[in-house]
């Protein structure tokens, strides 16, 4: 009886050790300029386990299963959603699938309307059939780029008059806030368009200003308001010292015509 009891305890301890190790999953996401998002799910099973399958979901909808016994050491597929083109490349990096990764690339072909949840579920083989899953929220947010300010002075027509054009890009569309000295002011005209190359909203804002005090500064600050925080880009500032000569300035009305075409 004592021997049987000792063996039973030994098996229980071994099972407990295997069970506590578990499958480890790590998901990361990065924004790739002029492309979209790259989301990577990496896994590692216990040393004595073997990968059975990896299941991938987008907002709760399964779109791919990877099984090494069927697909071999890797599997690559492409999928299309109403907003994105998704490509998945799953690859084993250790024997028996104990380590590996699935890299999901997401290229939006129209403005994203909301965040999405990417789920990675990894299953081990018998006898334990361990299952581990992780949900990862990919936020459709790209902080605003640094503001760029163009200006044209009209001293010949209206002394001290300056027309300024401020631009920035981001996701969602940044708001361009004008400030004269320490006072917030309204823009004269604003606009935006979805840039299919950068996959971002490009925004512009025009503001006409008469310089009463040469030392007064005008600042354009790009901001993106999310549910959690206010993301700010690097502002651009204009002052009378910015004007060197009229020949070196940019005529913003030409920019308006280009953007509105």
mmCIF file of C-alpha atoms in Angstrom, residues 1-253:
data_model
loop_
_atom_site.group_PDB
_atom_site.id
_atom_site.type_symbol
_atom_site.label_atom_id
_atom_site.label_comp_id
_atom_site.label_asym_id
_atom_site.label_seq_id
_atom_site.Cartn_x
_atom_site.Cartn_y
_atom_site.Cartn_z
ATOM 1 C CA UNK A 1 0.000 0.000 0.000
ATOM 2 C CA UNK A 2 2.786 2.395 0.892
ATOM 3 C CA UNK A 3 4.497 1.848 -2.462
ATOM 4 C CA UNK A 4 1.247 2.378 -4.382
ATOM 5 C CA UNK A 5 0.517 5.503 -2.358
ATOM 6 C CA UNK A 6 4.010 6.870 -3.055
ATOM 7 C CA UNK A 7 3.684 6.216 -6.796
ATOM 8 C CA UNK A 8 0.282 7.899 -6.850
ATOM 9 C CA UNK A 9 1.660 10.960 -5.115
ATOM 10 C CA UNK A 10 4.568 11.040 -7.549
ATOM 11 C CA UNK A 11 2.273 11.006 -10.568
ATOM 12 C CA UNK A 12 0.093 13.683 -9.004
ATOM 13 C CA UNK A 13 3.137 15.870 -8.369
ATOM 14 C CA UNK A 14 4.292 15.381 -11.968
ATOM 15 C CA UNK A 15 0.847 16.318 -13.313
ATOM 16 C CA UNK A 16 0.737 19.349 -11.022
ATOM 17 C CA UNK A 17 4.148 20.487 -12.279
ATOM 18 C CA UNK A 18 3.050 20.175 -15.918
ATOM 19 C CA UNK A 19 -0.258 21.907 -15.249
ATOM 20 C CA UNK A 20 1.303 24.865 -13.473
ATOM 21 C CA UNK A 21 3.765 25.512 -16.288
ATOM 22 C CA UNK A 22 1.054 26.107 -18.855
ATOM 23 C CA UNK A 23 1.269 27.739 -22.289
ATOM 24 C CA UNK A 24 2.700 31.249 -22.473
ATOM 25 C CA UNK A 25 1.281 33.739 -25.014
ATOM 26 C CA UNK A 26 2.472 37.257 -25.747
ATOM 27 C CA UNK A 27 0.821 39.659 -28.230
ATOM 28 C CA UNK A 28 2.363 42.895 -29.462
ATOM 29 C CA UNK A 29 1.224 45.515 -31.964
ATOM 30 C CA UNK A 30 3.086 48.187 -33.926
ATOM 31 C CA UNK A 31 1.993 50.815 -36.452
ATOM 32 C CA UNK A 32 3.965 50.652 -39.711
ATOM 33 C CA UNK A 33 3.987 54.002 -41.575
ATOM 34 C CA UNK A 34 2.381 53.965 -45.032
ATOM 35 C CA UNK A 35 1.023 50.473 -44.394
ATOM 36 C CA UNK A 36 -1.022 49.768 -41.269
ATOM 37 C CA UNK A 37 -0.728 47.567 -38.186
ATOM 38 C CA UNK A 38 1.421 44.530 -37.536
ATOM 39 C CA UNK A 39 0.150 42.318 -34.712
ATOM 40 C CA UNK A 40 2.290 39.397 -33.512
ATOM 41 C CA UNK A 41 1.181 36.479 -31.336
ATOM 42 C CA UNK A 42 4.104 34.473 -29.910
ATOM 43 C CA UNK A 43 3.644 31.266 -27.914
ATOM 44 C CA UNK A 44 5.691 28.768 -25.959
ATOM 45 C CA UNK A 45 4.392 25.438 -24.694
ATOM 46 C CA UNK A 46 5.853 23.444 -21.764
ATOM 47 C CA UNK A 47 8.964 21.393 -22.686
ATOM 48 C CA UNK A 48 7.052 18.109 -22.625
ATOM 49 C CA UNK A 49 4.098 19.352 -24.700
ATOM 50 C CA UNK A 50 3.436 19.605 -28.436
ATOM 51 C CA UNK A 51 1.477 22.237 -30.366
ATOM 52 C CA UNK A 52 -1.904 20.997 -31.538
ATOM 53 C CA UNK A 53 -3.374 24.167 -33.087
ATOM 54 C CA UNK A 54 -3.502 27.956 -33.137
ATOM 55 C CA UNK A 55 -6.867 29.662 -33.671
ATOM 56 C CA UNK A 56 -7.123 33.338 -34.587
ATOM 57 C CA UNK A 57 -10.180 35.568 -34.173
ATOM 58 C CA UNK A 58 -11.092 39.090 -35.169
ATOM 59 C CA UNK A 59 -13.776 40.663 -32.949
ATOM 60 C CA UNK A 60 -14.872 37.203 -31.842
ATOM 61 C CA UNK A 61 -15.069 35.762 -35.363
ATOM 62 C CA UNK A 62 -12.608 32.961 -36.101
ATOM 63 C CA UNK A 63 -10.825 33.524 -39.406
ATOM 64 C CA UNK A 64 -7.930 31.048 -39.338
ATOM 65 C CA UNK A 65 -6.801 27.743 -37.821
ATOM 66 C CA UNK A 66 -3.185 26.640 -38.006
ATOM 67 C CA UNK A 67 -2.448 22.947 -37.353
ATOM 68 C CA UNK A 68 1.152 21.807 -37.910
ATOM 69 C CA UNK A 69 0.102 18.194 -38.587
ATOM 70 C CA UNK A 70 -1.964 19.490 -41.536
ATOM 71 C CA UNK A 71 -0.169 22.638 -42.701
ATOM 72 C CA UNK A 72 3.428 21.781 -41.842
ATOM 73 C CA UNK A 73 5.981 24.202 -40.389
ATOM 74 C CA UNK A 74 4.149 27.314 -41.614
ATOM 75 C CA UNK A 75 0.923 28.632 -43.076
ATOM 76 C CA UNK A 76 0.202 31.946 -44.810
ATOM 77 C CA UNK A 77 -3.227 33.251 -45.795
ATOM 78 C CA UNK A 78 -4.843 36.546 -46.849
ATOM 79 C CA UNK A 79 -8.315 37.757 -45.868
ATOM 80 C CA UNK A 80 -10.490 40.758 -46.660
ATOM 81 C CA UNK A 81 -12.876 42.595 -44.348
ATOM 82 C CA UNK A 82 -15.141 45.587 -45.074
ATOM 83 C CA UNK A 83 -12.341 47.922 -43.944
ATOM 84 C CA UNK A 84 -9.052 46.022 -44.144
ATOM 85 C CA UNK A 85 -6.878 43.591 -46.038
ATOM 86 C CA UNK A 86 -5.396 41.123 -43.541
ATOM 87 C CA UNK A 87 -2.484 38.760 -44.108
ATOM 88 C CA UNK A 88 -1.416 36.068 -41.627
ATOM 89 C CA UNK A 89 1.881 34.188 -41.529
ATOM 90 C CA UNK A 90 2.223 31.468 -38.860
ATOM 91 C CA UNK A 91 5.651 29.892 -38.388
ATOM 92 C CA UNK A 92 7.164 27.369 -35.964
ATOM 93 C CA UNK A 93 10.460 28.412 -34.390
ATOM 94 C CA UNK A 94 11.132 25.272 -32.316
ATOM 95 C CA UNK A 95 10.634 21.516 -32.710
ATOM 96 C CA UNK A 96 7.131 20.121 -32.226
ATOM 97 C CA UNK A 97 5.747 23.659 -32.314
ATOM 98 C CA UNK A 98 6.837 24.376 -28.759
ATOM 99 C CA UNK A 99 7.641 27.900 -29.894
ATOM 100 C CA UNK A 100 6.250 29.899 -32.777
ATOM 101 C CA UNK A 101 4.494 33.033 -33.908
ATOM 102 C CA UNK A 102 1.619 34.238 -36.047
ATOM 103 C CA UNK A 103 2.151 37.660 -37.605
ATOM 104 C CA UNK A 104 -1.011 39.482 -38.681
ATOM 105 C CA UNK A 105 -0.666 42.532 -40.949
ATOM 106 C CA UNK A 106 -3.679 44.811 -41.270
ATOM 107 C CA UNK A 107 -3.789 47.296 -44.137
ATOM 108 C CA UNK A 108 -6.849 49.599 -44.052
ATOM 109 C CA UNK A 109 -8.192 50.673 -47.438
ATOM 110 C CA UNK A 110 -10.745 53.020 -45.900
ATOM 111 C CA UNK A 111 -10.816 54.936 -42.579
ATOM 112 C CA UNK A 112 -11.117 52.556 -39.597
ATOM 113 C CA UNK A 113 -14.371 53.143 -37.711
ATOM 114 C CA UNK A 114 -13.464 51.507 -34.379
ATOM 115 C CA UNK A 115 -10.912 49.500 -32.430
ATOM 116 C CA UNK A 116 -10.842 45.743 -32.953
ATOM 117 C CA UNK A 117 -10.030 42.779 -30.721
ATOM 118 C CA UNK A 118 -7.509 40.191 -31.932
ATOM 119 C CA UNK A 119 -7.645 36.811 -30.172
ATOM 120 C CA UNK A 120 -4.936 34.163 -30.219
ATOM 121 C CA UNK A 121 -5.788 30.709 -28.822
ATOM 122 C CA UNK A 122 -3.061 28.053 -28.530
ATOM 123 C CA UNK A 123 -3.833 24.382 -27.820
ATOM 124 C CA UNK A 124 -1.448 21.630 -26.746
ATOM 125 C CA UNK A 125 -1.620 17.917 -27.481
ATOM 126 C CA UNK A 126 -2.577 14.944 -25.331
ATOM 127 C CA UNK A 127 -2.565 13.924 -22.593
ATOM 128 C CA UNK A 128 -3.174 17.329 -20.989
ATOM 129 C CA UNK A 129 -4.730 19.198 -23.969
ATOM 130 C CA UNK A 130 -3.781 22.552 -22.466
ATOM 131 C CA UNK A 131 -5.513 25.609 -23.921
ATOM 132 C CA UNK A 132 -4.466 29.215 -23.455
ATOM 133 C CA UNK A 133 -5.951 32.286 -25.132
ATOM 134 C CA UNK A 134 -5.310 35.992 -25.060
ATOM 135 C CA UNK A 135 -7.395 38.926 -26.259
ATOM 136 C CA UNK A 136 -5.595 42.032 -27.490
ATOM 137 C CA UNK A 137 -7.325 45.306 -28.358
ATOM 138 C CA UNK A 138 -5.721 46.996 -31.343
ATOM 139 C CA UNK A 139 -6.486 50.688 -30.970
ATOM 140 C CA UNK A 140 -7.049 52.490 -34.264
ATOM 141 C CA UNK A 141 -5.092 55.483 -33.040
ATOM 142 C CA UNK A 142 -2.002 57.121 -34.520
ATOM 143 C CA UNK A 143 -0.741 60.223 -32.646
ATOM 144 C CA UNK A 144 -0.844 63.429 -34.702
ATOM 145 C CA UNK A 145 2.247 64.381 -36.655
ATOM 146 C CA UNK A 146 4.102 67.597 -35.949
ATOM 147 C CA UNK A 147 2.227 70.639 -37.205
ATOM 148 C CA UNK A 148 3.556 72.316 -40.343
ATOM 149 C CA UNK A 149 2.831 76.011 -40.797
ATOM 150 C CA UNK A 150 2.853 77.965 -44.052
ATOM 151 C CA UNK A 151 2.121 81.677 -44.292
ATOM 152 C CA UNK A 152 1.717 84.595 -46.708
ATOM 153 C CA UNK A 153 1.835 88.208 -45.678
ATOM 154 C CA UNK A 154 -0.301 90.889 -47.355
ATOM 155 C CA UNK A 155 1.420 94.099 -46.234
ATOM 156 C CA UNK A 156 0.869 95.706 -49.647
ATOM 157 C CA UNK A 157 -2.920 95.360 -49.355
ATOM 158 C CA UNK A 158 -3.442 95.227 -45.604
ATOM 159 C CA UNK A 159 -0.423 96.078 -43.429
ATOM 160 C CA UNK A 160 0.251 93.461 -40.806
ATOM 161 C CA UNK A 161 -2.138 90.942 -42.386
ATOM 162 C CA UNK A 162 -0.963 87.312 -42.506
ATOM 163 C CA UNK A 163 -2.767 84.249 -43.890
ATOM 164 C CA UNK A 164 -1.592 81.012 -42.253
ATOM 165 C CA UNK A 165 -2.140 77.387 -43.230
ATOM 166 C CA UNK A 166 -1.500 74.601 -40.690
ATOM 167 C CA UNK A 167 -1.409 70.882 -41.553
ATOM 168 C CA UNK A 168 -1.057 67.602 -39.671
ATOM 169 C CA UNK A 169 -1.902 63.892 -40.047
ATOM 170 C CA UNK A 170 -3.169 61.253 -37.641
ATOM 171 C CA UNK A 171 -5.881 58.774 -36.749
ATOM 172 C CA UNK A 172 -8.592 59.726 -36.034
ATOM 173 C CA UNK A 173 -8.449 63.104 -37.777
ATOM 174 C CA UNK A 174 -6.540 65.566 -35.565
ATOM 175 C CA UNK A 175 -8.098 68.803 -34.426
ATOM 176 C CA UNK A 176 -5.946 71.875 -35.128
ATOM 177 C CA UNK A 177 -6.229 74.384 -32.301
ATOM 178 C CA UNK A 178 -5.184 77.993 -32.970
ATOM 179 C CA UNK A 179 -3.880 80.171 -30.151
ATOM 180 C CA UNK A 180 -2.987 83.875 -30.320
ATOM 181 C CA UNK A 181 -0.748 84.673 -27.367
ATOM 182 C CA UNK A 182 -2.628 82.707 -24.671
ATOM 183 C CA UNK A 183 -6.123 82.985 -26.170
ATOM 184 C CA UNK A 184 -7.772 80.203 -28.180
ATOM 185 C CA UNK A 185 -9.336 81.397 -31.436
ATOM 186 C CA UNK A 186 -11.475 79.855 -34.185
ATOM 187 C CA UNK A 187 -10.041 78.991 -37.591
ATOM 188 C CA UNK A 188 -11.428 80.644 -40.719
ATOM 189 C CA UNK A 189 -11.582 77.343 -42.624
ATOM 190 C CA UNK A 190 -10.728 73.701 -41.945
ATOM 191 C CA UNK A 191 -10.748 70.547 -44.045
ATOM 192 C CA UNK A 192 -9.572 66.940 -44.144
ATOM 193 C CA UNK A 193 -9.140 63.980 -46.473
ATOM 194 C CA UNK A 194 -8.223 60.296 -46.110
ATOM 195 C CA UNK A 195 -4.767 59.674 -47.548
ATOM 196 C CA UNK A 196 -4.722 56.205 -49.135
ATOM 197 C CA UNK A 197 -0.916 56.182 -49.142
ATOM 198 C CA UNK A 198 -0.233 57.048 -45.497
ATOM 199 C CA UNK A 199 -3.475 55.376 -44.243
ATOM 200 C CA UNK A 200 -4.082 58.500 -42.161
ATOM 201 C CA UNK A 201 -6.376 61.519 -42.094
ATOM 202 C CA UNK A 202 -4.675 64.643 -43.432
ATOM 203 C CA UNK A 203 -6.120 67.859 -41.992
ATOM 204 C CA UNK A 204 -5.535 71.525 -42.719
ATOM 205 C CA UNK A 205 -6.712 74.765 -41.168
ATOM 206 C CA UNK A 206 -6.541 78.395 -42.352
ATOM 207 C CA UNK A 207 -6.369 81.416 -40.109
ATOM 208 C CA UNK A 208 -6.083 85.105 -41.083
ATOM 209 C CA UNK A 209 -4.373 87.326 -38.539
ATOM 210 C CA UNK A 210 -3.487 91.026 -38.336
ATOM 211 C CA UNK A 211 -0.313 91.700 -36.408
ATOM 212 C CA UNK A 212 -1.095 94.441 -33.906
ATOM 213 C CA UNK A 213 1.864 93.617 -31.674
ATOM 214 C CA UNK A 214 4.981 92.283 -33.456
ATOM 215 C CA UNK A 215 5.911 90.257 -30.377
ATOM 216 C CA UNK A 216 2.634 88.302 -30.343
ATOM 217 C CA UNK A 217 2.907 84.648 -31.362
ATOM 218 C CA UNK A 218 0.329 82.490 -33.111
ATOM 219 C CA UNK A 219 0.432 78.758 -32.411
ATOM 220 C CA UNK A 220 -1.205 75.818 -34.183
ATOM 221 C CA UNK A 221 -1.454 72.671 -32.037
ATOM 222 C CA UNK A 222 -2.582 69.262 -33.427
ATOM 223 C CA UNK A 223 -4.660 67.161 -31.013
ATOM 224 C CA UNK A 224 -6.364 63.759 -31.145
ATOM 225 C CA UNK A 225 -9.032 63.130 -28.506
ATOM 226 C CA UNK A 226 -9.523 59.456 -27.580
ATOM 227 C CA UNK A 227 -11.755 57.816 -24.994
ATOM 228 C CA UNK A 228 -8.848 57.664 -22.576
ATOM 229 C CA UNK A 229 -6.580 60.627 -23.228
ATOM 230 C CA UNK A 230 -5.711 63.671 -25.300
ATOM 231 C CA UNK A 231 -2.773 63.037 -27.646
ATOM 232 C CA UNK A 232 -0.879 66.129 -28.749
ATOM 233 C CA UNK A 233 1.501 66.580 -31.633
ATOM 234 C CA UNK A 234 4.356 69.073 -31.730
ATOM 235 C CA UNK A 235 2.872 72.556 -32.311
ATOM 236 C CA UNK A 236 4.046 75.118 -34.877
ATOM 237 C CA UNK A 237 4.437 78.782 -33.970
ATOM 238 C CA UNK A 238 4.386 81.980 -36.036
ATOM 239 C CA UNK A 239 5.725 85.377 -35.022
ATOM 240 C CA UNK A 240 6.863 88.472 -36.864
ATOM 241 C CA UNK A 241 10.408 87.115 -36.573
ATOM 242 C CA UNK A 242 9.294 84.215 -38.798
ATOM 243 C CA UNK A 243 8.988 86.566 -41.779
ATOM 244 C CA UNK A 244 12.303 86.994 -43.588
ATOM 245 C CA UNK A 245 11.092 88.123 -46.990
ATOM 246 C CA UNK A 246 7.930 87.570 -48.973
ATOM 247 C CA UNK A 247 9.736 85.716 -51.756
ATOM 248 C CA UNK A 248 10.555 82.810 -49.443
ATOM 249 C CA UNK A 249 6.992 82.345 -48.147
ATOM 250 C CA UNK A 250 4.447 79.880 -49.566
ATOM 251 C CA UNK A 251 1.182 80.989 -51.162
ATOM 252 C CA UNK A 252 -1.428 78.980 -49.292
ATOM 253 C CA UNK A 253 -4.228 79.596 -51.787
#
